[in-house]
CSV table of C-alpha atoms in Angstrom, one decimal:
chain,number,residue,atom,x,y,z
A,1146,MET,CA,-127.4,-158.0,263.0
A,1147,TRP,CA,-124.3,-157.6,260.6
A,1148,ASN,CA,-123.0,-154.6,259.0
A,1149,GLU,CA,-122.5,-154.2,255.1
A,1150,GLU,CA,-119.3,-155.7,255.1
A,1151,GLN,CA,-120.0,-158.7,256.8
A,1152,GLU,CA,-123.3,-159.3,254.6
A,1153,ALA,CA,-121.1,-159.1,251.7
A,1154,VAL,CA,-119.1,-162.0,252.8
A,1155,ILE,CA,-121.9,-164.0,253.9
A,1156,GLU,CA,-124.2,-163.3,250.6
A,1157,SER,CA,-121.3,-163.8,248.2
A,1158,PRO,CA,-121.6,-166.8,245.7
A,1159,SER,CA,-117.8,-167.0,245.3
A,1160,ARG,CA,-116.3,-170.4,245.8
A,1161,ALA,CA,-112.7,-168.8,247.2
A,1162,LYS,CA,-113.0,-166.0,249.5
A,1163,GLN,CA,-110.2,-164.1,251.5
A,1164,VAL,CA,-111.6,-162.1,254.2
A,1165,ILE,CA,-109.1,-159.5,255.5
A,1166,ALA,CA,-110.4,-159.0,259.3
A,1167,GLY,CA,-109.0,-155.9,261.2
A,1168,ALA,CA,-108.4,-156.5,264.8
A,1169,GLY,CA,-111.8,-156.2,266.7
A,1170,SER,CA,-113.7,-156.5,263.7
A,1171,GLY,CA,-116.0,-159.4,264.5
A,1172,LYS,CA,-114.5,-162.1,262.2
A,1173,THR,CA,-115.8,-164.9,264.4
A,1174,THR,CA,-119.2,-163.4,264.1
A,1175,THR,CA,-118.7,-163.1,260.4
A,1176,MET,CA,-117.7,-166.8,260.2
A,1177,ILE,CA,-120.8,-167.9,262.3
A,1178,GLY,CA,-123.2,-165.8,260.1
A,1179,LEU,CA,-121.7,-167.5,256.9
A,1180,LEU,CA,-122.2,-171.0,258.2
A,1181,SER,CA,-125.8,-169.9,259.4
A,1182,ALA,CA,-126.9,-168.5,256.1
A,1183,ASN,CA,-125.7,-171.5,254.4
A,1184,GLU,CA,-127.3,-173.9,256.7
A,1185,SER,CA,-130.6,-172.1,256.3
A,1186,LYS,CA,-130.4,-172.2,252.5
A,1187,ALA,CA,-129.1,-175.7,252.5
A,1188,LYS,CA,-125.9,-174.6,250.7
A,1189,ILE,CA,-123.5,-176.5,252.9
A,1190,ASP,CA,-123.3,-180.0,254.3
A,1191,PRO,CA,-121.8,-179.5,257.9
A,1192,LYS,CA,-120.6,-183.1,257.8
A,1193,ARG,CA,-118.6,-182.2,254.9
A,1194,THR,CA,-117.3,-178.9,256.1
A,1195,LEU,CA,-113.8,-178.7,257.6
A,1196,ILE,CA,-113.2,-175.5,259.8
A,1197,VAL,CA,-109.3,-175.1,261.0
A,1198,THR,CA,-108.6,-172.9,263.8
A,1199,PHE,CA,-105.1,-171.7,265.0
A,1200,THR,CA,-105.2,-172.9,268.6
A,1201,ASN,CA,-107.3,-175.3,270.7
A,1202,LYS,CA,-109.0,-172.5,272.8
A,1203,ALA,CA,-110.1,-171.0,269.6
A,1204,THR,CA,-111.6,-174.6,268.7
A,1205,ASP,CA,-113.5,-174.5,271.8
A,1206,GLU,CA,-114.7,-170.9,271.3
A,1207,PHE,CA,-116.1,-171.7,267.9
A,1208,LYS,CA,-118.0,-174.6,269.1
A,1209,THR,CA,-119.5,-172.8,271.8
A,1210,ARG,CA,-120.6,-170.3,269.4
A,1211,LEU,CA,-122.2,-172.8,267.1
A,1212,LEU,CA,-124.0,-174.2,270.0
A,1213,LYS,CA,-125.2,-170.6,271.0
A,1214,ASN,CA,-126.5,-169.9,267.7
A,1215,LYS,CA,-128.2,-173.3,267.5
A,1216,LEU,CA,-126.2,-174.5,264.3
A,1217,SER,CA,-125.2,-178.1,263.5
A,1218,GLU,CA,-122.6,-179.8,265.8
A,1219,SER,CA,-121.7,-182.1,262.7
A,1220,TYR,CA,-118.6,-179.4,261.6
A,1221,ARG,CA,-115.4,-180.8,261.6
A,1222,ILE,CA,-113.3,-178.4,263.9
A,1223,SER,CA,-109.9,-178.4,264.9
A,1224,THR,CA,-106.3,-177.0,264.6
A,1225,PHE,CA,-104.5,-177.6,261.5
A,1226,HIS,CA,-102.1,-180.2,263.1
A,1227,ALA,CA,-105.0,-182.0,265.0
A,1228,PHE,CA,-106.7,-182.5,261.5
A,1229,CYS,CA,-103.5,-183.6,260.0
A,1230,TYR,CA,-103.1,-186.1,263.0
A,1231,GLN,CA,-107.1,-187.3,262.6
A,1232,ILE,CA,-106.3,-188.0,258.8
A,1233,ILE,CA,-103.1,-189.7,259.4
A,1234,GLN,CA,-104.5,-192.0,262.1
A,1235,GLU,CA,-107.8,-192.8,260.1
A,1236,TYR,CA,-106.3,-193.3,256.6
A,1237,HIS,CA,-102.4,-193.8,256.6
A,1238,PRO,CA,-101.6,-197.6,256.3
A,1239,ILE,CA,-98.8,-197.4,258.9
A,1240,TYR,CA,-101.1,-195.8,261.4
A,1241,ILE,CA,-104.5,-197.3,261.1
A,1242,ASN,CA,-103.5,-200.2,263.3
A,1243,GLN,CA,-101.5,-198.2,265.7
A,1244,SER,CA,-102.0,-195.1,267.7
A,1245,ILE,CA,-99.6,-192.4,266.8
A,1246,GLY,CA,-97.4,-191.5,269.6
A,1247,ILE,CA,-96.5,-187.9,270.1
A,1248,LEU,CA,-92.8,-187.1,271.4
A,1249,ASP,CA,-93.0,-185.2,274.8
A,1250,PRO,CA,-90.7,-182.2,274.4
A,1251,LYS,CA,-88.9,-183.1,277.4
A,1252,ASP,CA,-88.0,-186.2,276.1
A,1253,LYS,CA,-86.8,-184.4,273.0
A,1254,GLU,CA,-84.7,-181.8,275.0
A,1255,SER,CA,-82.9,-184.6,277.1
A,1256,PHE,CA,-82.1,-186.3,273.6
A,1257,THR,CA,-80.9,-183.1,272.4
A,1258,ILE,CA,-78.8,-182.4,275.5
A,1259,ASP,CA,-77.2,-185.9,275.5
A,1260,TYR,CA,-76.5,-185.8,271.7
A,1261,LEU,CA,-75.0,-182.4,271.6
A,1262,TYR,CA,-72.8,-182.8,274.5
A,1263,LYS,CA,-69.7,-184.1,272.5
A,1264,ASP,CA,-70.3,-180.7,270.3
A,1265,ARG,CA,-70.8,-178.3,273.5
A,1266,PHE,CA,-67.2,-176.6,273.1
A,1267,GLN,CA,-67.6,-176.0,269.4
A,1268,ILE,CA,-71.3,-174.6,269.9
A,1269,GLY,CA,-70.1,-172.6,272.6
A,1270,GLY,CA,-72.7,-172.6,275.1
A,1271,ILE,CA,-75.5,-171.0,272.9
A,1272,PRO,CA,-78.9,-171.6,274.9
A,1273,PHE,CA,-81.2,-173.9,273.2
A,1274,ALA,CA,-84.0,-171.3,273.0
A,1275,ILE,CA,-81.6,-169.2,270.5
A,1276,LEU,CA,-80.2,-172.2,268.8
A,1277,PHE,CA,-83.6,-173.7,267.7
A,1278,GLN,CA,-85.6,-170.3,267.3
A,1279,LYS,CA,-87.1,-169.6,264.0
A,1280,ASN,CA,-87.1,-173.3,263.0
A,1281,ALA,CA,-83.4,-173.7,264.2
A,1282,GLU,CA,-82.3,-171.0,261.7
A,1283,MET,CA,-79.1,-170.2,263.5
A,1284,PHE,CA,-78.2,-173.8,264.1
A,1285,LYS,CA,-78.8,-174.7,260.3
A,1286,LEU,CA,-76.5,-171.4,259.6
A,1287,GLU,CA,-73.8,-171.8,261.9
A,1288,TYR,CA,-73.1,-175.4,262.3
A,1289,PRO,CA,-74.5,-177.2,259.1
A,1290,GLU,CA,-72.5,-180.3,259.7
A,1291,ILE,CA,-73.6,-181.0,263.5
A,1292,TYR,CA,-77.2,-179.8,262.6
A,1293,SER,CA,-77.2,-182.4,259.7
A,1294,ARG,CA,-76.0,-185.2,262.3
A,1295,TYR,CA,-78.3,-184.0,264.5
A,1296,ILE,CA,-81.4,-184.3,262.5
A,1297,THR,CA,-80.3,-187.7,261.2
A,1298,ALA,CA,-80.0,-189.0,264.6
A,1299,LEU,CA,-83.1,-187.6,265.9
A,1300,GLU,CA,-85.1,-189.1,263.2
A,1301,SER,CA,-83.5,-192.3,264.0
A,1302,TRP,CA,-84.3,-192.1,267.6
A,1303,LYS,CA,-87.9,-191.1,266.9
A,1304,HIS,CA,-88.4,-193.9,264.5
A,1305,GLN,CA,-86.9,-196.6,267.1
A,1306,ASN,CA,-89.4,-195.3,269.6
A,1307,LYS,CA,-92.3,-195.1,267.2
A,1308,LYS,CA,-92.8,-191.2,267.9
A,1309,LEU,CA,-93.8,-188.2,265.9
A,1310,GLU,CA,-93.4,-184.6,266.6
A,1311,PHE,CA,-96.6,-182.1,266.1
A,1312,GLU,CA,-94.5,-180.6,263.3
A,1313,ASP,CA,-94.0,-184.1,261.4
A,1314,LEU,CA,-97.8,-184.5,261.0
A,1315,PRO,CA,-98.2,-181.7,258.2
A,1316,GLU,CA,-95.2,-182.9,256.4
A,1317,ILE,CA,-96.5,-186.6,256.4
A,1318,LEU,CA,-99.8,-185.4,254.9
A,1319,TYR,CA,-98.1,-183.1,252.5
A,1320,LYS,CA,-95.7,-185.7,251.3
A,1321,GLY,CA,-98.9,-188.1,250.7
A,1322,LEU,CA,-100.8,-185.8,248.5
A,1323,LYS,CA,-97.8,-184.6,246.6
A,1324,GLU,CA,-96.8,-188.2,245.6
A,1325,ASP,CA,-100.4,-189.1,245.3
A,1326,GLN,CA,-100.0,-192.0,247.7
A,1327,ASP,CA,-103.1,-194.4,247.6
A,1328,TRP,CA,-104.3,-193.6,251.1
A,1329,THR,CA,-104.4,-189.9,250.3
A,1330,ARG,CA,-106.8,-190.2,247.4
A,1331,LYS,CA,-109.9,-190.7,249.5
A,1332,ILE,CA,-109.0,-187.4,251.6
A,1333,ASN,CA,-109.9,-184.9,248.6
A,1334,SER,CA,-113.5,-186.5,248.3
A,1335,LEU,CA,-114.3,-185.7,252.2
A,1336,PHE,CA,-114.7,-182.0,252.3
A,1337,ASP,CA,-117.1,-179.6,249.8
A,1338,SER,CA,-116.2,-176.7,252.0
A,1339,VAL,CA,-113.1,-175.5,254.1
A,1340,ILE,CA,-112.8,-172.4,256.4
A,1341,VAL,CA,-109.6,-171.4,257.7
A,1342,ASP,CA,-109.3,-169.0,260.7
A,1343,GLU,CA,-106.1,-167.0,261.5
A,1344,PHE,CA,-104.8,-167.7,257.9
A,1345,GLN,CA,-101.8,-165.2,258.1
A,1346,ASP,CA,-100.3,-167.6,260.6
A,1347,THR,CA,-100.3,-170.5,257.9
A,1348,ASP,CA,-96.9,-171.8,256.7
A,1349,LYS,CA,-96.2,-173.0,253.1
A,1350,THR,CA,-96.7,-176.7,254.0
A,1351,GLN,CA,-100.3,-176.0,255.1
A,1352,LEU,CA,-101.0,-173.7,252.3
A,1353,LYS,CA,-99.8,-176.4,249.9
A,1354,ILE,CA,-102.1,-179.1,251.5
A,1355,LEU,CA,-105.1,-176.8,250.9
A,1356,GLN,CA,-104.0,-176.6,247.3
A,1357,TYR,CA,-103.9,-180.5,247.1
A,1358,LEU,CA,-107.2,-180.9,248.8
A,1359,LYS,CA,-108.7,-178.8,246.2
A,1360,PRO,CA,-111.9,-178.0,248.3
A,1361,PRO,CA,-114.9,-176.9,246.1
A,1362,ASN,CA,-115.5,-173.9,248.4
A,1363,ILE,CA,-112.7,-172.5,250.5
A,1364,THR,CA,-112.9,-169.3,253.0
A,1365,ILE,CA,-109.6,-167.9,254.5
A,1366,VAL,CA,-109.9,-165.2,257.3
A,1367,GLY,CA,-107.1,-163.6,258.9
A,1368,ASP,CA,-105.2,-160.2,259.2
A,1369,ASP,CA,-101.7,-159.8,257.5
A,1370,TRP,CA,-101.1,-156.9,260.2
A,1371,GLN,CA,-101.5,-159.7,262.8
A,1372,ALA,CA,-98.6,-162.2,261.6
A,1373,ILE,CA,-96.5,-162.7,264.4
A,1374,TYR,CA,-95.6,-166.5,264.4
A,1375,GLY,CA,-92.2,-166.5,262.4
A,1376,PHE,CA,-90.4,-168.2,265.1
A,1377,ARG,CA,-93.0,-171.4,264.0
A,1378,GLY,CA,-92.1,-171.0,260.4
A,1379,ALA,CA,-95.1,-169.0,259.4
A,1380,THR,CA,-95.0,-166.3,257.1
A,1381,PRO,CA,-97.7,-163.7,256.0
A,1382,GLU,CA,-96.7,-164.4,252.4
A,1383,PRO,CA,-99.6,-167.1,251.7
A,1384,PHE,CA,-102.2,-164.3,253.0
A,1385,LEU,CA,-100.6,-161.6,251.1
A,1386,ASN,CA,-101.0,-163.5,248.1
A,1387,PHE,CA,-103.7,-165.7,248.4
A,1388,PRO,CA,-105.5,-165.1,245.1
A,1389,GLU,CA,-102.3,-166.1,243.4
A,1390,TYR,CA,-102.7,-169.7,244.8
A,1391,PHE,CA,-106.5,-169.8,244.5
A,1392,PRO,CA,-106.9,-167.5,241.2
A,1393,GLU,CA,-110.8,-167.3,241.5
A,1394,THR,CA,-110.5,-165.6,244.8
A,1395,GLN,CA,-112.7,-162.7,246.0
A,1396,ARG,CA,-111.4,-160.4,248.5
A,1397,PHE,CA,-113.4,-158.9,251.5
A,1398,LEU,CA,-112.4,-156.2,253.9
A,1399,LEU,CA,-113.7,-156.1,257.5
A,1400,SER,CA,-112.8,-152.5,258.7
A,1401,THR,CA,-115.1,-151.7,261.1
A,1402,ASN,CA,-113.6,-152.1,264.7
A,1403,TYR,CA,-115.9,-152.9,267.4
A,1404,ARG,CA,-113.3,-153.0,270.2
A,1405,SER,CA,-111.1,-150.0,270.3
A,1406,LEU,CA,-111.6,-146.0,270.5
A,1407,LYS,CA,-110.3,-144.0,267.5
A,1408,GLY,CA,-107.1,-142.8,269.1
A,1409,ILE,CA,-106.1,-146.6,269.9
A,1410,ILE,CA,-106.8,-147.4,266.2
A,1411,ASP,CA,-104.6,-144.4,265.1
A,1412,LEU,CA,-101.9,-145.4,267.5
A,1413,SER,CA,-101.7,-149.2,266.2
A,1414,ALA,CA,-101.7,-148.3,262.7
A,1415,HIS,CA,-98.8,-145.7,263.1
A,1416,ALA,CA,-96.7,-148.9,264.5
A,1417,LEU,CA,-97.0,-150.4,261.0
A,1418,LYS,CA,-96.5,-147.2,258.9
A,1419,LYS,CA,-92.8,-148.3,257.8
A,1420,ASN,CA,-93.7,-151.8,256.9
A,1421,GLN,CA,-93.9,-152.6,253.1
A,1422,SER,CA,-95.1,-156.0,253.1
A,1423,LYS,CA,-98.8,-155.2,254.1
A,1424,ILE,CA,-102.3,-155.0,252.8
A,1425,PRO,CA,-103.3,-151.5,253.1
A,1426,LYS,CA,-106.4,-150.7,255.2
A,1427,GLU,CA,-108.6,-147.9,256.8
A,1428,VAL,CA,-109.9,-149.2,259.9
A,1429,ARG,CA,-112.9,-147.1,261.6
A,1430,SER,CA,-114.2,-147.3,265.2
A,1431,VAL,CA,-117.9,-147.4,266.1
A,1432,ARG,CA,-117.3,-146.3,269.5
A,1433,ALA,CA,-117.2,-142.8,270.5
A,1434,GLY,CA,-114.9,-141.3,273.4
A,1435,GLU,CA,-111.7,-140.1,274.5
A,1436,THR,CA,-108.5,-142.1,274.0
A,1437,SER,CA,-106.1,-142.0,277.1
A,1438,PHE,CA,-102.5,-142.2,275.9
A,1439,HIS,CA,-99.8,-141.8,278.5
A,1440,LYS,CA,-96.1,-142.6,278.5
A,1441,ILE,CA,-93.8,-143.9,281.4
A,1442,ILE,CA,-90.3,-142.7,280.9
A,1443,LEU,CA,-87.5,-144.4,283.0
A,1444,ASP,CA,-84.1,-143.0,283.2
A,1445,HIS,CA,-82.6,-146.6,283.7
A,1446,PRO,CA,-84.7,-149.6,282.7
A,1447,LYS,CA,-83.5,-152.0,285.5
A,1448,ALA,CA,-83.3,-149.5,288.5
A,1449,ASP,CA,-86.2,-147.5,287.8
A,1450,ARG,CA,-88.3,-150.6,287.2
A,1451,PHE,CA,-89.3,-151.1,290.9
A,1452,SER,CA,-90.5,-147.5,291.2
A,1453,ALA,CA,-92.5,-147.8,287.8
A,1454,VAL,CA,-94.2,-151.0,289.4
A,1455,VAL,CA,-95.9,-148.6,291.9
A,1456,LYS,CA,-97.8,-146.8,289.3
A,1457,ILE,CA,-98.6,-149.7,287.3
A,1458,ASN,CA,-100.2,-151.6,290.4
A,1459,SER,CA,-102.1,-148.4,290.9
A,1460,LEU,CA,-103.5,-148.4,287.5
A,1461,ILE,CA,-104.5,-152.2,288.0
A,1462,GLN,CA,-106.3,-151.3,291.3
A,1463,GLU,CA,-108.1,-148.4,289.4
A,1464,ASN,CA,-109.2,-150.6,286.6
A,1465,SER,CA,-109.1,-154.5,287.0
A,1466,ASP,CA,-109.2,-154.7,283.4
A,1467,THR,CA,-105.6,-153.6,282.9
A,1468,ILE,CA,-102.9,-155.9,281.4
A,1469,MET,CA,-99.3,-155.4,281.3
A,1470,LEU,CA,-97.7,-156.6,278.1
A,1471,VAL,CA,-94.1,-157.6,277.4
A,1472,ARG,CA,-91.9,-158.9,274.5
A,1473,SER,CA,-90.7,-162.3,276.1
A,1474,ASN,CA,-91.2,-164.6,279.1
A,1475,PHE,CA,-87.5,-163.7,280.5
A,1476,ARG,CA,-88.8,-160.0,280.8
A,1477,LYS,CA,-92.4,-161.1,282.0
A,1478,ARG,CA,-90.3,-162.8,285.0
A,1479,GLU,CA,-88.4,-159.5,285.6
A,1480,TRP,CA,-91.5,-157.6,286.0
A,1481,ILE,CA,-93.3,-160.1,288.4
A,1482,GLN,CA,-90.0,-160.0,290.5
A,1483,ALA,CA,-90.4,-156.3,290.6
A,1484,GLY,CA,-93.7,-156.3,292.0
A,1485,VAL,CA,-96.4,-156.8,289.2
A,1486,ASN,CA,-98.9,-159.6,290.0
A,1487,GLU,CA,-98.3,-162.6,287.9
A,1488,THR,CA,-101.9,-162.3,286.6
A,1489,ASN,CA,-101.6,-158.8,285.2
A,1490,VAL,CA,-98.6,-159.6,283.0
A,1491,MET,CA,-98.4,-161.4,279.7
A,1492,THR,CA,-96.3,-162.0,276.9
A,1493,ILE,CA,-97.6,-160.2,273.5
A,1494,HIS,CA,-98.2,-163.5,271.8
A,1495,ALA,CA,-100.2,-164.8,274.8
A,1496,ALA,CA,-102.5,-161.8,274.7
A,1497,LYS,CA,-103.3,-162.2,270.9
A,1498,GLY,CA,-107.0,-162.8,270.3
A,1499,LEU,CA,-108.0,-160.9,273.8
A,1500,GLU,CA,-108.8,-157.4,274.7
A,1501,PHE,CA,-108.6,-155.3,277.6
A,1502,ASN,CA,-109.7,-151.7,278.6
A,1503,THR,CA,-106.1,-150.6,279.5
A,1504,VAL,CA,-102.9,-152.1,278.1
A,1505,VAL,CA,-99.6,-151.0,279.7
A,1506,LEU,CA,-97.1,-152.0,276.9
A,1507,ASP,CA,-93.2,-152.4,278.1
A,1508,LEU,CA,-91.0,-150.7,275.5
A,1509,SER,CA,-88.1,-150.2,277.9
A,1510,SER,CA,-86.3,-153.5,277.3
A,1511,GLY,CA,-86.7,-156.8,275.9
A,1512,TRP,CA,-87.1,-156.1,272.0
A,1513,ASN,CA,-83.5,-157.1,270.9
A,1514,LEU,CA,-83.0,-158.6,267.5
A,1515,PRO,CA,-79.7,-159.9,266.0
A,1516,GLU,CA,-77.4,-157.3,264.5
A,1517,ALA,CA,-77.6,-159.3,261.2
A,1518,CYS,CA,-81.6,-159.4,261.2
A,1519,ASP,CA,-83.4,-158.7,258.1
A,1520,GLN,CA,-86.2,-156.6,257.0
A,1521,ALA,CA,-88.8,-159.5,257.4
A,1522,GLN,CA,-87.7,-159.7,261.0
A,1523,ILE,CA,-88.1,-156.2,261.7
A,1524,GLU,CA,-91.5,-155.8,260.0
A,1525,GLU,CA,-92.6,-158.8,262.4
A,1526,GLU,CA,-91.5,-157.3,265.3
A,1527,ARG,CA,-93.7,-154.0,264.2
A,1528,ARG,CA,-96.6,-156.4,263.7
A,1529,ILE,CA,-96.1,-157.7,267.3
A,1530,LEU,CA,-96.1,-153.9,268.4
A,1531,TYR,CA,-99.3,-153.5,266.6
A,1532,VAL,CA,-100.9,-156.3,268.1
A,1533,ALA,CA,-100.0,-155.3,271.6
A,1534,ILE,CA,-101.5,-151.7,271.2
A,1535,SER,CA,-104.7,-153.0,269.3
A,1536,ARG,CA,-105.3,-155.1,272.3
A,1537,ALA,CA,-106.5,-151.9,274.1
A,1538,LYS,CA,-110.1,-150.6,274.1
A,1539,ASP,CA,-109.7,-147.2,275.9
A,1540,GLN,CA,-106.1,-146.5,277.3
A,1541,ILE,CA,-102.7,-147.4,276.5
A,1542,ILE,CA,-99.7,-146.7,278.4
A,1543,LEU,CA,-96.2,-147.2,277.0
A,1544,ILE,CA,-92.9,-147.5,279.2
A,1545,GLY,CA,-89.8,-146.5,277.5
A,1546,ARG,CA,-86.4,-144.9,278.5
A,1547,LYS,CA,-85.1,-141.5,278.1
A,1548,LYS,CA,-83.7,-140.8,274.7
A,1549,GLN,CA,-80.4,-142.5,273.8
A,1550,LYS,CA,-77.3,-140.6,272.6
A,1551,MET,CA,-75.3,-143.7,272.1
A,1552,LYS,CA,-76.8,-146.7,269.6
A,1553,ILE,CA,-80.3,-147.5,270.2
A,1554,GLY,CA,-82.0,-151.0,270.6
A,1555,LEU,CA,-85.3,-152.0,268.7
A,1556,GLU,CA,-87.5,-151.1,272.0
A,1557,ASP,CA,-85.9,-147.5,271.9
A,1558,GLU,CA,-86.5,-147.2,268.2
A,1559,PHE,CA,-90.4,-148.2,268.8
A,1560,PHE,CA,-90.8,-145.9,271.7
A,1561,GLU,CA,-89.4,-143.1,269.4
A,1562,TYR,CA,-92.3,-143.6,267.1
A,1563,PHE,CA,-94.6,-142.3,269.8
A,1564,ARG,CA,-92.5,-140.0,271.7
A,1565,ASN,CA,-93.7,-136.9,270.0
A,1566,PHE,CA,-96.9,-138.4,268.4
A,1567,ASP,CA,-99.0,-135.5,270.1
A,1568,SER,CA,-97.4,-133.2,267.1
A,1569,PHE,CA,-99.8,-134.7,264.8
A,1570,ALA,CA,-102.3,-136.4,267.0
A,1571,LYS,CA,-106.2,-136.1,266.6
A,1572,PRO,CA,-107.7,-133.8,269.1
A,1573,THR,CA,-109.5,-136.7,270.8
A,1574,LEU,CA,-106.1,-138.0,272.2
A,1575,ARG,CA,-104.5,-136.2,275.3
A,1576,TYR,CA,-101.0,-136.9,276.5
A,1577,ARG,CA,-99.5,-136.8,280.0
A,1578,LEU,CA,-95.9,-137.5,281.0
A,1579,LEU,CA,-96.0,-139.7,284.2
A,1580,TRP,CA,-92.2,-140.3,284.8
């Protein structure tokens, strides 16, 4: 039913567990097994157990798995932001008697456009997507005075309209816990057990909330190799150093991959070889078979994109479980315009948690980083590359451009990782130049 590594997690009496779950290692199955074992032994009260997921989709999936396994429906399951919303609505003195109004992103955008209009020449027409990415990092650095005025005006406008943003919710709860405000004192006694999924995408505020909650039992599950939400302020640091925050932590590794053939696992791990900030792990596949690895090389990423679509669409026709993964929504639109069906192309972030027989990965364009980027940003891009490759079960096809004589971009650097991969590949891999 469970392998030895999963049983170790399920049977451990440790009150603080860190489960390092590699891609395709059955982490949800392990969590369900942990809950099932604790229910059967009456070690857990579902009503006093909080399960935190990363997305609403993951919340629904977890609830479905509980029903399928005939477990209790009394667990409190939600995303971190939804949990904060519920707690604030139930206990915060301001919001007990009034609904929390969540600010519509379109309304915020309209306010921002109107407010920053007077500063348009100083800002110089920088797109909002760039100005506000990574928690408005560029805005804060390049225009600190304008940013400070903007934030003050935004907070005043939200207060007048009785609105909050989702990102305000953890901050309100954290501030209440940190200052030991009266309304937060009831929260510490609500839960005996907390389970947090996808913990590698947790930010520092969420970590601190967990520390203040001091649950008697805590289990975190994640994979630092898949930490790809830096633009939301998340960092793998809380996961990498979790035992420092919860000193009694016992670490477990789920290293058996049920999804991918060995060749895919080798390719995805190769993408992370240069990263320094990671927990080393050896992942093994339970599936036998020959991995199919191909490269499509384009002379000109823009001009040749249309001819490459012919091959991509033929692959999709041969196997409907084929997806094309790209770095950005802009790049997605470019491939759709070139002829790839909209249902067969996704951004890598949108594909996280999914799996496909064949992955066609675009490394020909779209992976640009600012020249002043730091090592942490480059390492995150390598993790994004890892996530993309590890979605494949049997076949991976990389699209890159011919070797460049001049300065290369990040996508060219990544394609170089695999250009001569056959020189040290395992015998189970085969290679064929398609273009």
